Tab-separated table of C-alpha atoms and ligand atoms in Angstrom:
chain	number	residue	atom	x	y	z
A	10	MET	CA	54.369	158.670	147.738
A	11	VAL	CA	58.067	160.098	147.843
A	12	VAL	CA	60.226	158.781	145.114
A	13	ASP	CA	63.987	158.471	145.805
A	14	ARG	CA	65.549	160.275	142.746
A	15	ARG	CA	68.962	159.317	143.963
A	16	GLU	CA	68.823	155.712	142.333
A	17	GLU	CA	67.565	157.299	139.041
A	18	ILE	CA	70.271	160.011	138.884
A	19	LEU	CA	72.982	157.512	139.763
A	20	PRO	CA	74.159	156.032	136.451
A	21	LYS	CA	74.027	152.370	135.629
A	22	TYR	CA	77.194	152.638	133.253
A	23	TRP	CA	80.466	154.364	133.286
A	24	TYR	CA	81.167	156.371	130.225
A	25	ASN	CA	84.477	155.610	128.345
A	26	ILE	CA	85.843	158.502	126.173
A	27	ILE	CA	88.255	156.274	124.166
A	28	PRO	CA	85.980	155.233	121.302
A	29	ASP	CA	84.683	158.788	120.981
A	30	LEU	CA	88.239	160.361	120.781
A	31	PRO	CA	88.946	162.241	117.497
A	32	LYS	CA	91.902	159.991	116.774
A	33	PRO	CA	92.796	156.602	118.180
A	34	LEU	CA	94.602	156.713	121.453
A	35	PRO	CA	98.375	155.675	121.035
A	36	PRO	CA	98.523	152.352	123.015
A	37	PRO	CA	100.679	151.912	126.062
A	38	ARG	CA	103.895	150.111	125.504
A	39	ASP	CA	106.936	148.747	127.035
A	40	PRO	CA	110.097	150.601	126.721
A	41	PRO	CA	112.404	149.181	124.080
A	42	ASP	CA	115.257	148.101	126.277
A	43	ALA	CA	113.323	147.068	129.200
A	44	GLU	CA	114.713	144.470	131.479
A	45	PHE	CA	111.105	143.375	132.453
A	46	SER	CA	107.660	143.868	130.906
A	47	ARG	CA	105.575	146.647	132.646
A	48	ILE	CA	102.465	145.345	130.963
A	49	ASP	CA	103.122	141.879	132.561
A	50	LEU	CA	103.840	143.554	135.836
A	51	LEU	CA	100.155	145.336	135.600
A	52	ARG	CA	98.694	141.851	134.981
A	53	LYS	CA	100.272	140.600	138.364
A	54	ILE	CA	99.224	143.462	140.503
A	55	MET	CA	95.958	145.021	139.235
A	56	PRO	CA	92.572	143.357	139.782
A	57	LYS	CA	91.868	141.731	136.383
A	58	GLU	CA	88.536	143.591	135.758
A	59	VAL	CA	90.366	146.995	136.279
A	60	LEU	CA	93.013	145.944	133.917
A	61	ARG	CA	90.369	144.880	131.411
A	62	GLN	CA	88.564	148.173	131.730
A	63	GLN	CA	91.839	150.021	131.219
A	64	PHE	CA	92.132	148.619	127.727
A	65	THR	CA	88.357	148.373	126.768
A	66	VAL	CA	86.994	150.253	123.840
A	67	GLU	CA	83.324	149.831	124.764
A	68	ARG	CA	81.658	153.149	125.136
A	69	PHE	CA	79.574	152.195	128.277
A	70	VAL	CA	80.833	149.790	131.021
A	71	LYS	CA	78.206	148.380	133.316
A	72	ILE	CA	78.613	149.502	136.997
A	73	PRO	CA	78.124	146.365	139.237
A	74	GLU	CA	75.204	146.474	141.580
A	75	GLU	CA	77.460	146.266	144.725
A	76	VAL	CA	79.303	149.255	143.423
A	77	ARG	CA	76.219	151.345	142.854
A	78	ASN	CA	75.080	150.468	146.221
A	79	GLY	CA	78.682	151.628	147.371
A	80	TYR	CA	78.083	154.801	145.571
A	81	LEU	CA	74.695	155.396	147.461
A	82	ASN	CA	76.437	154.535	150.618
A	83	ILE	CA	79.036	157.196	150.328
A	84	GLY	CA	76.382	160.007	149.276
A	85	ARG	CA	76.275	159.779	145.758
A	86	PRO	CA	74.711	161.447	143.778
A	87	THR	CA	76.732	164.297	144.895
A	88	PRO	CA	74.805	167.532	144.733
A	89	LEU	CA	74.797	169.905	141.779
A	90	LEU	CA	74.396	173.360	143.257
A	91	ARG	CA	74.083	176.865	141.800
A	92	ALA	CA	76.531	179.424	143.330
A	93	LYS	CA	74.111	182.332	143.298
A	94	ARG	CA	75.959	184.316	145.833
A	95	LEU	CA	79.092	183.985	143.820
A	96	GLU	CA	77.202	185.248	140.820
A	97	GLU	CA	75.840	188.229	142.663
A	98	LYS	CA	79.241	189.006	144.110
A	99	LEU	CA	80.864	189.202	140.695
A	100	GLY	CA	77.908	190.935	139.260
A	101	THR	CA	77.899	188.564	136.347
A	102	PRO	CA	74.943	187.646	134.010
A	103	ALA	CA	76.493	184.133	133.818
A	104	LYS	CA	75.049	181.363	135.915
A	105	ILE	CA	77.403	179.332	137.811
A	106	TYR	CA	76.831	175.713	138.988
A	107	PHE	CA	79.195	173.239	140.671
A	108	LYS	CA	79.256	169.609	141.340
A	109	PHE	CA	80.254	169.112	144.895
A	110	GLU	CA	82.571	166.035	145.263
A	111	GLY	CA	83.700	167.422	148.745
A	112	ALA	CA	80.322	165.793	149.779
A	113	THR	CA	81.729	162.385	149.965
A	114	PRO	CA	82.796	161.107	153.332
A	115	THR	CA	86.571	161.175	152.394
A	116	GLY	CA	86.183	164.704	151.168
A	117	SER	CA	87.178	164.323	147.477
A	118	HIS	CA	86.247	162.471	144.170
A	119	LYS	CA	88.965	159.935	144.642
A	120	ILE	CA	86.786	157.285	146.275
A	121	ASN	CA	84.806	156.995	143.014
A	122	THR	CA	87.631	154.825	141.433
A	123	ALA	CA	89.165	153.481	144.772
A	124	MET	CA	85.835	151.792	145.707
A	125	PRO	CA	85.290	149.982	142.419
A	126	GLN	CA	88.820	148.909	142.211
A	127	ALA	CA	88.583	147.400	145.738
A	128	TYR	CA	85.399	145.633	144.785
A	129	PHE	CA	86.985	144.193	141.692
A	130	ALA	CA	89.933	142.862	143.939
A	131	LYS	CA	87.509	141.388	146.495
A	132	ASN	CA	85.432	139.780	143.592
A	133	GLU	CA	88.572	137.854	142.657
A	134	GLY	CA	88.984	136.568	146.096
A	135	VAL	CA	91.721	138.940	147.276
A	136	GLU	CA	91.617	140.071	150.931
A	137	HIS	CA	94.037	142.852	151.009
A	138	VAL	CA	94.818	145.849	148.813
A	139	VAL	CA	97.891	148.150	148.710
A	140	THR	CA	98.637	151.635	147.505
A	141	GLU	CA	100.868	154.649	148.012
A	142	THR	CA	99.802	158.140	148.893
A	143	GLY	CA	101.444	161.566	148.958
A	144	ALA	CA	99.317	164.231	150.718
A	145	GLY	CA	96.810	161.483	151.793
A	146	GLN	CA	93.574	161.863	149.762
A	147	TRP	CA	94.145	158.806	147.591
A	148	GLY	CA	95.154	156.676	150.660
A	149	THR	CA	92.171	157.913	152.548
A	150	ALA	CA	89.799	156.802	149.720
A	151	VAL	CA	91.562	153.388	149.400
A	152	ALA	CA	91.438	152.668	153.141
A	153	LEU	CA	87.670	153.441	153.329
A	154	SER	CA	86.861	151.473	150.021
A	155	ALA	CA	88.796	148.452	151.487
A	156	SER	CA	86.765	148.392	154.626
A	157	MET	CA	83.507	148.939	152.691
A	158	PHE	CA	84.136	145.418	151.145
A	159	SER	CA	85.678	143.856	154.530
A	160	MET	CA	89.371	143.975	153.200
A	161	LYS	CA	92.485	145.021	154.717
A	162	SER	CA	94.661	147.879	153.265
A	163	THR	CA	98.095	149.008	153.483
A	164	VAL	CA	99.158	152.551	152.508
A	165	PHE	CA	102.659	153.623	151.933
A	166	MET	CA	102.681	157.253	152.754
A	167	VAL	CA	105.456	159.515	151.726
A	168	LYS	CA	107.358	160.265	155.047
A	169	VAL	CA	107.296	164.074	154.997
A	170	SER	CA	103.550	163.967	154.492
A	171	TYR	CA	103.165	161.312	157.112
A	172	GLU	CA	104.879	163.688	159.463
A	173	GLN	CA	103.217	166.996	158.297
A	174	LYS	CA	99.688	165.628	157.646
A	175	PRO	CA	98.969	163.694	160.731
A	176	GLN	CA	95.229	164.189	160.310
A	177	ARG	CA	94.925	162.249	157.021
A	178	ARG	CA	96.967	159.418	158.609
A	179	THR	CA	94.457	159.375	161.564
A	180	ILE	CA	91.470	159.073	159.108
A	181	MET	CA	93.103	156.237	157.185
A	182	GLN	CA	93.841	154.421	160.652
A	183	LEU	CA	90.169	155.109	161.608
A	184	TYR	CA	89.099	153.347	158.429
A	185	GLY	CA	91.218	150.315	159.279
A	186	GLY	CA	94.228	151.064	157.086
A	187	GLU	CA	97.730	150.203	157.933
A	188	VAL	CA	99.771	153.230	157.331
A	189	TYR	CA	103.582	153.308	157.108
A	190	ALA	CA	105.941	156.171	156.523
A	191	SER	CA	107.805	155.457	153.338
A	192	PRO	CA	110.755	154.540	152.905
A	193	THR	CA	109.936	151.471	155.170
A	194	LYS	CA	111.905	148.435	156.287
A	195	LEU	CA	109.078	146.355	154.835
A	196	THR	CA	110.450	146.134	151.285
A	197	GLU	CA	113.779	145.555	149.766
A	198	PHE	CA	113.464	148.754	147.830
A	199	GLY	CA	112.858	150.745	151.005
A	200	ARG	CA	115.601	149.063	152.958
A	201	LYS	CA	118.133	149.916	150.347
A	202	ILE	CA	117.001	153.510	150.421
A	203	LEU	CA	117.333	153.630	154.150
A	204	ASP	CA	120.678	151.941	154.080
A	205	GLU	CA	121.877	154.889	152.074
A	206	ASN	CA	120.011	157.588	154.183
A	207	PRO	CA	118.261	156.681	157.239
A	208	SER	CA	116.427	160.046	157.454
A	209	HIS	CA	115.352	159.969	153.755
A	210	PRO	CA	112.122	162.332	153.442
A	211	GLY	CA	110.561	159.842	150.974
A	212	SER	CA	108.919	160.451	147.630
A	213	LEU	CA	105.892	159.526	145.597
A	214	GLY	CA	108.027	157.382	143.311
A	215	ILE	CA	109.629	155.480	146.301
A	216	ALA	CA	106.292	154.986	147.945
A	217	MET	CA	104.889	153.574	144.783
A	218	SER	CA	107.773	151.164	144.316
A	219	GLU	CA	107.271	150.009	147.770
A	220	ALA	CA	103.576	149.472	147.374
A	221	ILE	CA	104.109	147.574	144.150
A	222	GLU	CA	106.714	145.377	145.660
A	223	TYR	CA	104.681	144.703	148.815
A	224	ALA	CA	101.512	143.672	146.633
A	225	LEU	CA	103.628	141.401	144.341
A	226	ASN	CA	105.450	139.515	147.325
A	227	ASN	CA	102.190	138.955	149.187
A	228	ASP	CA	99.949	138.363	146.144
A	229	TYR	CA	97.858	141.400	147.306
A	230	ARG	CA	96.492	143.789	144.658
A	231	TYR	CA	97.597	147.277	143.934
A	232	LEU	CA	95.002	150.011	143.379
A	233	VAL	CA	96.041	152.989	140.850
A	234	GLY	CA	95.005	156.586	141.578
A	235	SER	CA	94.793	158.891	138.691
A	236	VAL	CA	97.542	158.198	136.086
A	237	LEU	CA	95.595	155.596	134.038
A	238	ASP	CA	92.582	156.220	131.930
A	239	VAL	CA	90.649	153.588	133.836
A	240	ALA	CA	90.460	156.041	136.894
A	241	ILE	CA	88.727	158.567	134.476
A	242	LEU	CA	86.308	155.848	133.429
A	243	HIS	CA	85.160	155.505	136.844
A	244	GLN	CA	85.082	159.123	137.556
A	245	SER	CA	82.618	159.704	134.652
A	246	VAL	CA	80.046	158.860	137.498
A	247	ILE	CA	80.495	162.623	138.169
A	248	GLY	CA	79.661	163.913	134.773
A	249	GLN	CA	76.965	161.345	134.199
A	250	GLU	CA	75.251	162.474	137.249
A	251	SER	CA	75.572	166.141	136.398
A	252	LEU	CA	73.955	165.470	132.829
A	253	ALA	CA	70.882	164.133	134.731
A	254	GLN	CA	71.016	166.939	137.262
A	255	PHE	CA	71.331	169.710	134.542
A	256	GLU	CA	68.293	168.124	132.878
A	257	GLU	CA	66.371	168.592	136.079
A	258	TYR	CA	67.464	172.245	136.349
A	259	GLY	CA	66.410	172.577	132.558
A	260	GLU	CA	69.965	173.898	131.806
A	261	ASP	CA	72.782	172.946	129.570
A	262	PRO	CA	76.181	174.278	130.398
A	263	ASP	CA	78.308	176.222	127.905
A	264	ILE	CA	81.696	176.137	129.768
A	265	LEU	CA	82.956	173.104	131.811
A	266	ILE	CA	85.851	173.573	134.081
A	267	GLY	CA	87.821	171.400	136.399
A	268	CYS	CA	91.439	171.277	137.834
A	269	VAL	CA	94.018	168.791	136.636
A	270	GLY	CA	96.462	166.763	138.629
A	271	GLY	CA	96.464	163.584	136.557
A	272	GLY	CA	93.092	164.480	135.014
A	273	SER	CA	90.765	162.109	136.617
A	274	ASN	CA	88.280	164.660	138.148
A	275	PHE	CA	88.314	166.825	135.099
A	276	GLY	CA	87.879	163.889	132.712
A	277	GLY	CA	85.151	162.369	134.909
A	278	PHE	CA	83.131	165.580	135.067
A	279	ALA	CA	83.710	166.773	131.564
A	280	PHE	CA	83.989	163.996	129.128
A	281	PRO	CA	80.300	162.788	129.480
A	282	PHE	CA	79.476	166.400	128.079
A	283	LEU	CA	81.922	165.914	125.065
A	284	GLY	CA	79.237	164.060	123.152
A	285	SER	CA	76.985	167.191	122.880
A	286	LYS	CA	80.027	169.492	122.600
A	287	ILE	CA	78.753	171.723	119.878
A	288	GLY	CA	79.365	175.122	121.223
A	289	LYS	CA	80.749	174.067	124.510
A	290	LYS	CA	83.965	175.067	125.991
A	291	PHE	CA	86.087	172.840	128.059
A	292	ILE	CA	88.877	174.329	130.344
A	293	ALA	CA	91.355	172.133	132.264
A	294	VAL	CA	93.210	174.042	134.953
A	295	GLY	CA	96.549	173.267	136.221
A	296	SER	CA	99.204	175.042	138.530
A	297	TYR	CA	101.499	177.610	137.236
A	298	GLU	CA	104.099	176.223	139.555
A	299	ILE	CA	103.945	172.931	137.680
A	300	PRO	CA	103.608	174.076	134.057
A	301	LYS	CA	102.854	170.965	132.250
A	302	PHE	CA	100.275	172.482	129.890
A	303	SER	CA	102.503	175.366	128.881
A	304	GLN	CA	105.836	173.616	128.888
A	305	GLY	CA	105.265	169.849	128.727
A	306	ASN	CA	105.872	167.661	125.760
A	307	TYR	CA	103.369	165.340	124.070
A	308	ILE	CA	105.608	162.223	124.142
A	309	TYR	CA	105.808	158.724	125.410
A	310	ASP	CA	106.827	158.817	129.120
A	311	PHE	CA	106.330	156.818	132.182
A	312	PRO	CA	102.930	157.823	133.934
A	313	ASP	CA	104.593	157.210	137.284
A	314	SER	CA	107.757	158.746	138.863
A	315	ALA	CA	108.907	155.202	139.767
A	316	GLY	CA	108.841	154.223	136.080
A	317	LEU	CA	107.275	150.945	136.856
A	318	LEU	CA	104.160	151.304	134.657
A	319	PRO	CA	104.010	150.991	130.772
A	320	LEU	CA	104.996	154.124	128.741
A	321	VAL	CA	102.044	156.049	127.426
A	322	LYS	CA	101.783	159.051	125.165
A	323	MET	CA	100.874	161.970	127.393
A	324	VAL	CA	101.600	165.769	127.952
A	325	THR	CA	104.484	165.575	130.431
A	326	LEU	CA	107.261	167.490	132.144
A	327	GLY	CA	109.194	164.179	132.240
A	328	LYS	CA	108.917	161.447	134.948
A	329	ASP	CA	112.056	162.860	136.721
A	330	TYR	CA	110.554	166.400	137.026
A	331	VAL	CA	110.547	167.293	140.713
A	332	PRO	CA	107.432	169.391	141.422
A	333	PRO	CA	107.872	172.334	143.813
A	334	PRO	CA	106.120	171.946	147.040
A	335	ILE	CA	102.843	173.942	146.456
A	336	TYR	CA	99.822	173.564	148.838
A	337	ALA	CA	97.615	171.832	146.064
A	338	GLY	CA	99.491	168.531	146.646
A	339	GLY	CA	96.976	166.676	144.272
A	340	LEU	CA	98.399	169.011	141.352
A	341	ARG	CA	101.931	167.934	141.847
A	342	TYR	CA	102.032	165.529	139.031
A	343	HIS	CA	104.296	165.609	136.084
A	344	GLY	CA	101.719	164.517	133.272
A	345	ALA	CA	98.120	164.498	132.056
A	346	ALA	CA	96.330	161.238	131.441
A	347	PRO	CA	96.646	160.043	127.811
A	348	SER	CA	92.960	160.683	126.847
A	349	LEU	CA	93.106	164.217	128.166
A	350	SER	CA	96.450	164.826	126.550
A	351	LEU	CA	95.120	163.906	123.220
A	352	LEU	CA	92.054	166.297	123.683
A	353	LEU	CA	94.450	169.002	124.661
A	354	LYS	CA	96.505	168.475	121.470
A	355	GLU	CA	93.567	168.451	119.341
A	356	ARG	CA	92.395	171.801	120.923
A	357	ILE	CA	89.006	170.328	121.945
A	358	VAL	CA	90.086	171.001	125.645
A	359	GLU	CA	91.686	174.507	126.523
A	360	TRP	CA	93.942	174.973	129.439
A	361	ARG	CA	94.894	177.495	132.000
A	362	GLU	CA	97.533	177.691	134.689
A	363	TYR	CA	97.280	179.775	137.746
A	364	SER	CA	99.753	180.779	140.609
A	365	GLU	CA	99.367	180.118	144.272
A	366	PRO	CA	98.464	183.712	145.209
A	367	GLU	CA	95.845	183.736	142.562
A	368	ILE	CA	94.244	180.676	143.609
A	369	PHE	CA	94.168	181.575	147.092
A	370	GLU	CA	92.359	184.737	146.344
A	371	ALA	CA	89.782	182.783	144.390
A	372	ALA	CA	89.264	180.259	147.274
A	373	LYS	CA	88.557	183.171	149.494
A	374	ILE	CA	86.109	184.716	147.291
A	375	PHE	CA	84.328	181.363	146.948
A	376	ALA	CA	84.416	180.665	150.712
A	377	GLU	CA	82.991	184.062	151.544
A	378	ALA	CA	80.214	183.712	148.933
A	379	GLN	CA	79.190	180.159	149.433
A	380	GLY	CA	80.560	179.039	152.658
A	381	ILE	CA	82.485	175.996	151.298
A	382	VAL	CA	86.206	176.072	151.895
A	383	PRO	CA	87.472	174.627	148.707
A	384	ALA	CA	90.537	172.333	148.405
A	385	PRO	CA	93.533	174.249	147.148
A	386	GLU	CA	93.307	171.913	143.979
A	387	SER	CA	89.757	172.829	143.461
A	388	ALA	CA	90.575	176.627	143.812
A	389	HIS	CA	92.312	176.518	140.560
A	390	ALA	CA	89.041	175.589	138.723
A	391	ILE	CA	87.328	178.503	140.684
A	392	LYS	CA	89.977	180.857	139.575
A	393	ALA	CA	89.065	180.056	135.927
A	394	VAL	CA	85.356	180.132	136.730
A	395	ILE	CA	85.635	183.655	138.083
A	396	ASP	CA	87.704	184.802	135.000
A	397	GLU	CA	85.031	183.358	132.743
A	398	ALA	CA	82.221	184.922	134.752
A	399	LEU	CA	83.873	188.287	134.587
A	400	LYS	CA	84.442	187.817	130.737
A	401	ALA	CA	80.675	187.196	130.502
A	402	LYS	CA	80.062	190.306	132.364
A	403	LYS	CA	82.197	192.425	130.169
A	404	GLU	CA	80.492	190.829	126.947
A	405	GLY	CA	77.094	190.921	128.444
A	406	GLU	CA	76.616	187.178	127.762
A	407	LYS	CA	74.248	184.870	129.746
A	408	LYS	CA	76.663	181.930	129.927
A	409	VAL	CA	76.048	178.732	132.048
A	410	ILE	CA	79.382	177.849	133.552
A	411	ALA	CA	79.827	174.521	135.536
A	412	PHE	CA	82.622	173.314	137.260
A	413	ASN	CA	83.685	170.469	139.479
A	414	LEU	CA	84.576	171.183	143.126
A	415	SER	CA	86.830	168.168	143.382
A	416	GLY	CA	87.027	168.410	147.184
A	417	HIS	CA	86.687	170.366	150.346
A	418	GLY	CA	89.464	172.139	152.134
A	419	LEU	CA	88.892	171.489	155.747
A	420	LEU	CA	91.960	169.305	156.062
A	421	ASP	CA	93.945	172.093	154.415
A	422	LEU	CA	93.397	174.660	156.911
A	423	PRO	CA	96.909	174.777	158.060
A	424	ASN	CA	97.895	175.564	154.423
A	425	TYR	CA	95.274	178.264	154.195
A	426	GLU	CA	96.704	179.702	157.511
A	427	LEU	CA	100.145	179.776	156.099
A	428	MET	CA	98.946	181.253	152.835
A	429	MET	CA	97.033	184.031	154.605
A	430	LYS	CA	100.099	184.901	156.726
A	431	ARG	CA	102.275	185.040	153.629
A	432	LEU	CA	99.840	187.201	151.653
A	433	SER	CA	99.277	189.633	154.349
A	434	LYS	CA	102.988	190.660	154.579
B	30	PLP	C1	93.892	164.204	143.855
B	30	PLP	C2	93.026	165.521	143.828
B	30	PLP	C3	93.083	166.242	142.629
B	30	PLP	C4	93.865	165.952	141.303
B	30	PLP	O1	93.682	164.707	140.742
B	30	PLP	P1	92.942	164.431	139.391
B	30	PLP	O2	93.368	163.108	139.103
B	30	PLP	O3	93.396	165.407	138.351
B	30	PLP	O4	91.564	164.615	139.805
B	30	PLP	C5	92.201	167.408	142.524
B	30	PLP	N1	91.462	167.918	143.540
B	30	PLP	C6	91.376	167.081	144.712
B	30	PLP	C7	90.604	167.464	145.906
B	30	PLP	C8	92.353	165.842	144.850
B	30	PLP	O5	92.286	165.122	146.091
């Protein structure tokens, strides 16, 4: 009889790093002179269970059966694969493994938290969820998650992206999502912006303000992407599966690597390995163009550029920092999640920052070796993997390197085309 190992590998619990941090996590708080309480606002717009999980100190949080079925439905567990051709190409004695989150239908890890958040909204009788999206990965995950539980979704998409990334918009609409180019006339906030400048290109902060206002006015629920630690909790399904899959390979990784926008795919992948961290190295990779690791401060700041969420202590370039327009849209974020920030400060997690030409070259090496076109975000992790593999070669060490391939880059081909043109000049 053939046994379906998928159900065994898929975890029954999410792993929460909070109780295992070396120091207590500084709690979220309201700004001292606040005209309204951000924490009360969260209570009104987030599904209750999501908010409870945001503040829980339980080490393991049960994954509801419906959500486990949802994970199976989107093809979880995702594969943990060995990049043997890449090893050969680099001539390294290191073994390289990658967890392939590009294998989900939406092409990235984001659905791992969008789907449970949608479920918890549905479970409290809500029929409609709202969010904002920049490049579109998060909105895509929300649109599919809503339709998986027969709910409606509204996505406020930053106007420039809405115009420049029509493919993402189309996917959201195919999933049944209503997509609007933000600023819109649907909200007071949007109307105010449009009155001042009818051709405003939009921003993530504006789109988020609109999404929150829209959710509040209609008693819908708002789903939050990567800024809060609850997203890392849900993303721990990546690392938990990887632990079981490494056991099947009879391997134990020495080095764990992931790219960081807000920190959800890195944390989700790497944190479950922290329990057995003796001798392990953790590398969080950011963008050189958005230098939060090298130049950010560890302070209380708004996790969102709209300033609507409670202050959290994080490594940040400041909520008003305007990131330059790099191709890796998912890394254009001013800070890192509070739990990851603390681990960076305690030097349990190391960091790297790479520039666009460097990550493009890494993406090309990987695509040629393994056939997978990585998302530009994920290519940051690949660059660190290549550096570590070459270091192992120089030192003659048989390291096991593992990284999270957070998404595929098949919707980023226009970006790759531009990059190829730019670099061939
Ligand atoms: C959104 C995104 C990221 C960055 O977000 P995190 O919260 O840091 O994981 C990385 N890779 C891909 C493919 C993304 O879509």
